[in-house]
Short mmCIF file of C-alpha atoms in Angstrom, two decimals:
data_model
loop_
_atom_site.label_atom_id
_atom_site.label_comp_id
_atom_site.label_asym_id
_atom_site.label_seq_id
_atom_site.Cartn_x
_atom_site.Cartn_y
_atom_site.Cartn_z
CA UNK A 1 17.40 -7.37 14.12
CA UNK A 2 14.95 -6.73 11.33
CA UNK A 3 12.00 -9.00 11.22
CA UNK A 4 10.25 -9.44 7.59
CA UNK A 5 6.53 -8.75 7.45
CA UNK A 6 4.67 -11.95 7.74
CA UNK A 7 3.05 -11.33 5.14
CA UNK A 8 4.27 -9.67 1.67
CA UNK A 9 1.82 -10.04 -1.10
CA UNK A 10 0.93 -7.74 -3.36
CA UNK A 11 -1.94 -5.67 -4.06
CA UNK A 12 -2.69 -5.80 -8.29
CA UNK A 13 -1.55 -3.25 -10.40
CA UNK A 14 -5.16 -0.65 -10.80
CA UNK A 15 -6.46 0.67 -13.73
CA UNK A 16 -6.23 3.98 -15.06
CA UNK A 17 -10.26 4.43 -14.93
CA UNK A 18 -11.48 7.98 -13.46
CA UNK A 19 -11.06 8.08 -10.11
CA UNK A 20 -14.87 8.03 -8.09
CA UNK A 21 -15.88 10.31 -5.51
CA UNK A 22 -18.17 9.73 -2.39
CA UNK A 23 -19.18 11.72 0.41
CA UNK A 24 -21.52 11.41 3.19
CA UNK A 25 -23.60 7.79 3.38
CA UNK A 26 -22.39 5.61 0.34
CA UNK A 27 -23.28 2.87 -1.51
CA UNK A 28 -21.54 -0.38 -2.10
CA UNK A 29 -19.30 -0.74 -5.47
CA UNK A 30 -21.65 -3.98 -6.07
CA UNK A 31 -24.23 -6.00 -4.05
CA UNK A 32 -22.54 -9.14 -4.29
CA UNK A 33 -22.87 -11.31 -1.59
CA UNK A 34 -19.42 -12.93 -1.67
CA UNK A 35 -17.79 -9.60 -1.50
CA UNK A 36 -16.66 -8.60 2.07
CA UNK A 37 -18.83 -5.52 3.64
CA UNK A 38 -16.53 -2.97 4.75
CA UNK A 39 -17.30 0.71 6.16
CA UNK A 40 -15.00 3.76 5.36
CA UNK A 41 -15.64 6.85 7.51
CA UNK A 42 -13.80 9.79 5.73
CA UNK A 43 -12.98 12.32 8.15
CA UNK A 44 -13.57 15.51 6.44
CA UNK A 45 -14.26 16.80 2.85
CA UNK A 46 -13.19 20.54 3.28
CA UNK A 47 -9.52 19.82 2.01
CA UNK A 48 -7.80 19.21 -1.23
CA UNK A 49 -6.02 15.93 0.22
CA UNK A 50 -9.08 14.44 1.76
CA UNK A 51 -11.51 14.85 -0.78
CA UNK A 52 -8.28 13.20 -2.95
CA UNK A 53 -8.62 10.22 -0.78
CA UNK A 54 -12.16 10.21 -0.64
CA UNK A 55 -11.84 10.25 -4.80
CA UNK A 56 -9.43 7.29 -4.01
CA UNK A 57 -11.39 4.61 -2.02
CA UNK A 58 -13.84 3.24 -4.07
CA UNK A 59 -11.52 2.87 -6.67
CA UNK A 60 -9.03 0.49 -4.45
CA UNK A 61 -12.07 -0.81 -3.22
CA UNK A 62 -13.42 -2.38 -6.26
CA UNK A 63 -9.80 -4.08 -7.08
CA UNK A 64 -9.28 -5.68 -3.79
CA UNK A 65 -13.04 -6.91 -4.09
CA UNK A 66 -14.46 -5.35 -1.18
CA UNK A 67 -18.14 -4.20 -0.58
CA UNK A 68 -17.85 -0.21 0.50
CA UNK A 69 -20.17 1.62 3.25
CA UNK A 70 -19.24 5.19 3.71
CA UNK A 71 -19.93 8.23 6.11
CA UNK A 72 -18.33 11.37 7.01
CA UNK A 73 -17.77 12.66 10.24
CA UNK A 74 -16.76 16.33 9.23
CA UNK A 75 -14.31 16.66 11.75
CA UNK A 76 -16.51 15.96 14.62
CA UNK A 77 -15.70 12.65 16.87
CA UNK A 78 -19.65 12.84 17.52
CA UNK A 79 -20.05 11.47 14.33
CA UNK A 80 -17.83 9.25 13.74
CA UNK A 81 -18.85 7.69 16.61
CA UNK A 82 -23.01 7.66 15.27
CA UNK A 83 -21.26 6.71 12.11
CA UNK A 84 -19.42 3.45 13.53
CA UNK A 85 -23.09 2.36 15.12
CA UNK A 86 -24.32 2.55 11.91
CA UNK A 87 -21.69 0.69 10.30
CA UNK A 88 -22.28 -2.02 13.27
CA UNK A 89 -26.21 -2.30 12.19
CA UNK A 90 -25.19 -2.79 8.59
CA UNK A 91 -22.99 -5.94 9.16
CA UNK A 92 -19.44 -4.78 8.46
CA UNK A 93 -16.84 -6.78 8.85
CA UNK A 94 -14.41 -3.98 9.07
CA UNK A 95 -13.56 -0.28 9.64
CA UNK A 96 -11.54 2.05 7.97
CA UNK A 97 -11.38 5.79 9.80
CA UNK A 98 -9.22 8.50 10.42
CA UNK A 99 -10.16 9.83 13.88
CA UNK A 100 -9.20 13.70 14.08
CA UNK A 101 -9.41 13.38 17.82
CA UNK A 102 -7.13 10.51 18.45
CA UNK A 103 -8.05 10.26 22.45
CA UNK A 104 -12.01 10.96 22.07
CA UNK A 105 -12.02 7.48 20.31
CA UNK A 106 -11.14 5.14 22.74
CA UNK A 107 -14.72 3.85 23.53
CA UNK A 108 -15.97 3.50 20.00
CA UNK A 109 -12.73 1.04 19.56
CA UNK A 110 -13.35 -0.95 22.26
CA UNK A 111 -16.66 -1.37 21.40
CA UNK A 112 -15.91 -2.28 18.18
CA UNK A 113 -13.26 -4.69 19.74
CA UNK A 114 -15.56 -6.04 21.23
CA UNK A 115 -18.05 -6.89 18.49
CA UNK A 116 -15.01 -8.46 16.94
CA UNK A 117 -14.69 -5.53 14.07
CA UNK A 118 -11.11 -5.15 12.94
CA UNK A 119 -10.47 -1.08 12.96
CA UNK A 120 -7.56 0.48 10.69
CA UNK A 121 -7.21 3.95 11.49
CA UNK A 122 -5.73 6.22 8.14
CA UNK A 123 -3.49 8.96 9.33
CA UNK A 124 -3.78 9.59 12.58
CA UNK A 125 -2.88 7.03 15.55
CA UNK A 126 -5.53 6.77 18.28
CA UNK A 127 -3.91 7.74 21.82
CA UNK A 128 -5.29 4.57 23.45
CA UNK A 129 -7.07 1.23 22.23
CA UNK A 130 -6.71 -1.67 19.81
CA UNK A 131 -6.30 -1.37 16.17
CA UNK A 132 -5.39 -4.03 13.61
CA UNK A 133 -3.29 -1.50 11.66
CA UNK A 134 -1.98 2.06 11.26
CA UNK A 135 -1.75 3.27 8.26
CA UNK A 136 0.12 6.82 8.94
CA UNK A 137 3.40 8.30 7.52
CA UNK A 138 6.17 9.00 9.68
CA UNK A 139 4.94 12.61 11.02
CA UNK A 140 7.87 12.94 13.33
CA UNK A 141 9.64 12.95 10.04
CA UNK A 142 7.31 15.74 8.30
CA UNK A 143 8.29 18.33 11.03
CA UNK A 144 12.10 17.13 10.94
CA UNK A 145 12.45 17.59 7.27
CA UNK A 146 10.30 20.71 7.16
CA UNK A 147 13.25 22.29 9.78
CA UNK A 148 16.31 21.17 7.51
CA UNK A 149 14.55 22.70 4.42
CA UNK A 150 13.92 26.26 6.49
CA UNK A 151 17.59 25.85 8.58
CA UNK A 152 19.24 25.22 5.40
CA UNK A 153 17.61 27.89 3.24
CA UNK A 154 18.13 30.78 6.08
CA UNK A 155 21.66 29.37 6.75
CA UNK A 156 20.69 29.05 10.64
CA UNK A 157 19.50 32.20 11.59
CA UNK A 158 16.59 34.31 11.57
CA UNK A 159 12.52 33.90 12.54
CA UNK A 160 10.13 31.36 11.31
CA UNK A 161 6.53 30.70 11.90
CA UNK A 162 5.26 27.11 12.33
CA UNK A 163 1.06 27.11 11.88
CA UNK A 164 0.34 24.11 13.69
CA UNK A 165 -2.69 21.67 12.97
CA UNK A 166 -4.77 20.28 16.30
CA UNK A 167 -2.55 19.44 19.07
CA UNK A 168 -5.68 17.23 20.02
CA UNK A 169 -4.01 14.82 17.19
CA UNK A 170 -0.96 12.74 17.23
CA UNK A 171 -0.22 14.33 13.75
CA UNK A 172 -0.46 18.11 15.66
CA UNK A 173 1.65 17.11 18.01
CA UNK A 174 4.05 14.92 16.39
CA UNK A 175 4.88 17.26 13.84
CA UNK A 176 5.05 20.47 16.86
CA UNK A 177 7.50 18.55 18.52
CA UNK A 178 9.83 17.09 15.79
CA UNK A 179 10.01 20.57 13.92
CA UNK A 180 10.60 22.06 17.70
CA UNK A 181 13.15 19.52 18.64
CA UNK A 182 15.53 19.39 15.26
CA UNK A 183 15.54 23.52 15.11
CA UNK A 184 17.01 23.58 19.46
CA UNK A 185 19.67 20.62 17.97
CA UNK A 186 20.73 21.86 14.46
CA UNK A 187 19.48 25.74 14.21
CA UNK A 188 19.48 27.17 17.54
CA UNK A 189 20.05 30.76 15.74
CA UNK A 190 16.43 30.61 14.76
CA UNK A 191 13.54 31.54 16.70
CA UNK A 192 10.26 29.36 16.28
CA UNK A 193 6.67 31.17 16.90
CA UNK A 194 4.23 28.50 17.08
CA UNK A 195 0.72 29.08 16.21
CA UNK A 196 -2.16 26.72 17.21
CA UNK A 197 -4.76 27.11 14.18
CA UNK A 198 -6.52 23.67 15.12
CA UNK A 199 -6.29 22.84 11.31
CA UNK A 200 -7.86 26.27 10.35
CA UNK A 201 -7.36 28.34 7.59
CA UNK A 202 -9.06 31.59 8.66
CA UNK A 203 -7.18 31.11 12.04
CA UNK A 204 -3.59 30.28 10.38
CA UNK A 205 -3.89 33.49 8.22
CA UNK A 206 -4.78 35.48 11.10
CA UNK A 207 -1.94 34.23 13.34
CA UNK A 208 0.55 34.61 10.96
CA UNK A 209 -0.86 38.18 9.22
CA UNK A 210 -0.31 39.12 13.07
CA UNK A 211 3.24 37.72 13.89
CA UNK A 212 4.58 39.32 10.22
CA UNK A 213 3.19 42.62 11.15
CA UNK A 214 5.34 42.20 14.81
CA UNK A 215 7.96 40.51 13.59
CA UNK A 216 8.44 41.77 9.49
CA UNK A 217 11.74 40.06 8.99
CA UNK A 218 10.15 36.87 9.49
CA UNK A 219 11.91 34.82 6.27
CA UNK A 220 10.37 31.40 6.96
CA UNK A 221 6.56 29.73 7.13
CA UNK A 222 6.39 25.59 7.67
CA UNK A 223 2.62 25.13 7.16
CA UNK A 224 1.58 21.55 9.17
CA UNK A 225 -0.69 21.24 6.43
CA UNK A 226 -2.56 22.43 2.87
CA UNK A 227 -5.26 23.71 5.21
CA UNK A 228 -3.15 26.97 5.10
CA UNK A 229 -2.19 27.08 1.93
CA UNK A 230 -4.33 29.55 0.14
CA UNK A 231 -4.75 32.03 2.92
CA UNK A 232 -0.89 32.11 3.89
CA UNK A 233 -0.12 33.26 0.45
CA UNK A 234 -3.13 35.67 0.45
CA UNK A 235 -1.42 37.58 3.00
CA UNK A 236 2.32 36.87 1.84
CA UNK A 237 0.76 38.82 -1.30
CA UNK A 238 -0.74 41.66 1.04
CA UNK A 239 2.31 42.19 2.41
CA UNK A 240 4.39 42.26 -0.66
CA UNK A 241 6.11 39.42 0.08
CA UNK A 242 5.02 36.87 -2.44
CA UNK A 243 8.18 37.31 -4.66
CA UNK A 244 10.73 34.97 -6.63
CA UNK A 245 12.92 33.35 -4.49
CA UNK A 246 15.90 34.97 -5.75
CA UNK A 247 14.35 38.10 -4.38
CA UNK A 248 15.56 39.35 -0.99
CA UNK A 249 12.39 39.56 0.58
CA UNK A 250 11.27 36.24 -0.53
CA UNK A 251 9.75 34.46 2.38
CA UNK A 252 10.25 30.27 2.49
CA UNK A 253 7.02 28.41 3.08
CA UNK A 254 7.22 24.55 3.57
CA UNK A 255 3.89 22.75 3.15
CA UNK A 256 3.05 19.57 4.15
CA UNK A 257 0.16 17.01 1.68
CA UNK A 258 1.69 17.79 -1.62
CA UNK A 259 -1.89 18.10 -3.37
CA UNK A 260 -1.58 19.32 -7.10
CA UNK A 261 -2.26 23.04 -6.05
CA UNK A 262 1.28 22.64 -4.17
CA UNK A 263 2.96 21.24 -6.60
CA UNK A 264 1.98 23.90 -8.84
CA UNK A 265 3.06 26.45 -6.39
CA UNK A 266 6.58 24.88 -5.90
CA UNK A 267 6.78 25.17 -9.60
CA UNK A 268 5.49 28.80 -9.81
CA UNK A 269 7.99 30.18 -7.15
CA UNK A 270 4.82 30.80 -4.74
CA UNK A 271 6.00 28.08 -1.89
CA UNK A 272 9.27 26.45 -1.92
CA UNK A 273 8.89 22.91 -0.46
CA UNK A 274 6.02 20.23 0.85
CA UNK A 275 6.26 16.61 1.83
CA UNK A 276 4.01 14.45 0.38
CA UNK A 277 1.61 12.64 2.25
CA UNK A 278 0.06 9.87 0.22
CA UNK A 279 -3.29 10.32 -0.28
CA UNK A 280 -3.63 7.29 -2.79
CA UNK A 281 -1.28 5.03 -0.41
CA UNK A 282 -3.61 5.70 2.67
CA UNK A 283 -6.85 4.51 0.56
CA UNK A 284 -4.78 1.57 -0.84
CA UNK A 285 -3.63 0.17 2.53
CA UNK A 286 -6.26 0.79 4.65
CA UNK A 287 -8.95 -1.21 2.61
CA UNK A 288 -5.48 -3.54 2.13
CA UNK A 289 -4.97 -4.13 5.81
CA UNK A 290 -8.79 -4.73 6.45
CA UNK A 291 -9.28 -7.13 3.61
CA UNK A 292 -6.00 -9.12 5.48
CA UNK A 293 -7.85 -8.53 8.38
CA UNK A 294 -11.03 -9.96 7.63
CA UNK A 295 -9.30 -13.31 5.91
CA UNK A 296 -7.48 -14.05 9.43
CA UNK A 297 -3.46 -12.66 7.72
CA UNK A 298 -1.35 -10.97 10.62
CA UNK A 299 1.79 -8.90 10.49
CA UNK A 300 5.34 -8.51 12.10
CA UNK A 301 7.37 -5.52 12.65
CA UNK A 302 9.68 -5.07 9.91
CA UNK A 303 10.13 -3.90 6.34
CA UNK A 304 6.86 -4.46 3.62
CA UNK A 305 7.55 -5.06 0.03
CA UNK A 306 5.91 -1.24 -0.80
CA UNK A 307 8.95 1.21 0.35
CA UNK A 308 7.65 1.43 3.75
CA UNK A 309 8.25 -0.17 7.52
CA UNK A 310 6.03 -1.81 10.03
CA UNK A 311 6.71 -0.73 13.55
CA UNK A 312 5.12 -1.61 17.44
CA UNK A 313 3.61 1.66 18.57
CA UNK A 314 2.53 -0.19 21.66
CA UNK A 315 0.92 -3.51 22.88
CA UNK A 316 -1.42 -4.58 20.15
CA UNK A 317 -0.80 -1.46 18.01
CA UNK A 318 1.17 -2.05 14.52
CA UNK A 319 2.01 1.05 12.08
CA UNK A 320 2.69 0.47 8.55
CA UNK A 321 4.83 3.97 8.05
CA UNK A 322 4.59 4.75 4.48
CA UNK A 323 6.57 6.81 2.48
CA UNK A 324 6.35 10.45 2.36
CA UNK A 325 9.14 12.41 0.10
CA UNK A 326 10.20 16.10 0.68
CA UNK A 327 9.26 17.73 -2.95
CA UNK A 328 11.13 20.98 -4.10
CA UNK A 329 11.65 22.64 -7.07
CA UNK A 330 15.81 21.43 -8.01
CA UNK A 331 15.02 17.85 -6.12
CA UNK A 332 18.12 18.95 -4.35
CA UNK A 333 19.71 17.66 -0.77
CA UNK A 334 18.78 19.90 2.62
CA UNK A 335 20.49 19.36 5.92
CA UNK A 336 21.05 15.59 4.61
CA UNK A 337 17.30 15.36 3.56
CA UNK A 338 16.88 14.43 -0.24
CA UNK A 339 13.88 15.38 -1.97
CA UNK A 340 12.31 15.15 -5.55
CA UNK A 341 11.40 17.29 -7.94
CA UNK A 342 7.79 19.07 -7.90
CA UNK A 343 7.02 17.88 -11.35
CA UNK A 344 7.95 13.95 -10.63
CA UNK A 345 5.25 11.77 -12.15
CA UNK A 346 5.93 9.24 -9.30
CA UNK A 347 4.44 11.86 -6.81
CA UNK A 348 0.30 11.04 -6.10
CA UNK A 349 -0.52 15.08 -6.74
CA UNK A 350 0.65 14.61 -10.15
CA UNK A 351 -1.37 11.74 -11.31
CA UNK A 352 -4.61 13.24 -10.60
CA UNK A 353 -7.16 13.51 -13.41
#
């Protein structure tokens, strides 16, 4: 049986003001003493979808009425640990992060436990320890739909590369498997090289400039993220494969963020497919969930009133799984998957600017 959230209210619609951007240590939206003190660690600034986020937070931050304190721990769980000290010495009352390695965090959560600081991780699901909320899409579900795009376009046969993110995250690994697991079920005629690029440009284009020169009649790329964007259709292009899609040698590429560069690409012929992850929704509910937090709210299992479900990852682990569309070019229906358009003003990578 489906079990309501316990709690369904809404956030207020935002305003159409420019969107803010903040990096390293922040300052608060307003010095008000009445206004909850909350850090935000961002956990990287060297991609198109987190420095989106990044642009998002303050704004979400001023409408729910929340003080903001921000870091960034470039990638390195270091960091964000020295950064989660410092937010401790400042007085938060909660944390928002997105922990890249999701089992190197476990003591910096149950410290924070312990100091009573509510923690919503954005993204990625720490392998162990407490957590008030999740705020993640389903990544299972990126890899799944990123297979019936590619089995569907190369009508179950033929080679495809899969450029895998960190396998030291839950999104690495979730996506690895579910892409892995639907192509052995639904496309067994297609053979899967998987390339561990630990979220890497440089490395992806590498790896894959390698398997095409091995393997030339490779017809299909499903990109675990925009990390590989540019430098996967720097060497399509070498290779004289960047070409229309009604062109025999076109090769299929399947993205995962859906940033605006993406979007244009879809458009453009360049890539065929992403699935949107959304940046905007993960600032939104994480400073959401933290403000509940802070004011004593809980939550259920069960569907939310913002096109998403709540699910028990574990003992004292919820995850609100938001929404997170496949986006092609017709908006058309793959191996039961339905997607929208690329130019659909209700996609995040469209409203930007």
């Amino acid at each position: 049986m489906r079990l309501r959230t316990a709690l369904c209210s809404a956030v207020s619609t935002l305003s159409a003001l420019a969107l803010l951007s903040a990096c390293g240590s922040g300052s608060t939206s307003s010095s008000s003493s009445d206004k909850p003190l909350v850090g935000v660690d961002y956990p990287r600034s060297d991609t198109d979808f987190w420095n989106s986020y990044i642009k998002y937070t303050p704004q979400y931050g001023k409408e729910l009425g929340l003080d903001l304190k921000t870091t960034n721990s470039q990638n390195d769980v270091a960091k964000l640990t020295a950064n989660a000290q410092t937010f401790i010495s400042q007085g938060v009352k909660g944390l928002a992060m997105a922990p890249q390695d999701t089992a190197a965090i476990a003591p910096t959560l149950a410290q924070l436990e312990a100091k009573k600081i509510p923690v919503v991780t954005v993204d990625t699901r720490p392998d162990t320890g407490k957590v008030f909320m999740v705020v993640r899409a389903d990544n299972r579900a990126y890899g799944e739909k990123a297979c019936q795009y590619l089995g569907t376009k190369l009508g179950g046969k033929g080679k495809v590369v899969m450029l895998q993110g960190g396998l030291d995250s839950i999104n690495g690994r979730d996506r690895t498997e579910a892409f892995n697991d639907c192509m052995k079920k639904n496309y067994p005629g297609i053979k899967v090289f998987g390339e561990a690029t630990n979220w890497d440009g440089a490395v992806a284009a590498q790896k894959l400039q390698t398997d095409l020169t091995a393997h030339p009649d490779i017809k299909g790329v499903y990109m675990q993220s925009s990390f590989a964007l540019s430098g996967t259709l720097q060497v399509l292009k070498q290779k004289g494969l960047l070409v229309d899609p009604k062109d025999p040698k076109h090769v299929f590429v399947v993205s995962n963020d859906g940033i605006p560069e993406e979007l244009k690409d879809i458009a453009a012929g360049k890539i065929d497919a992403t699935v949107s992850q959304p940046a905007d929704l993960y600032a939104k509910y994480a400073l959401y969930y933290l403000k509940a937090a802070i004011d004593g709210k809980t939550f259920k299992p069960g569907k939310t009133d913002h096109d998403s479900t709540i699910i028990q990852v574990r003992e004292g682990v919820l995850e609100d799984q938001l929404s997170a569309p496949l986006v092609t070019a017709d908006g058309g229906t793959y191996g039961g998957v339905s997607s929208v358009k690329s130019d659909d003003k209700s996609l995040w990578g469209n409203n930007l600017g």
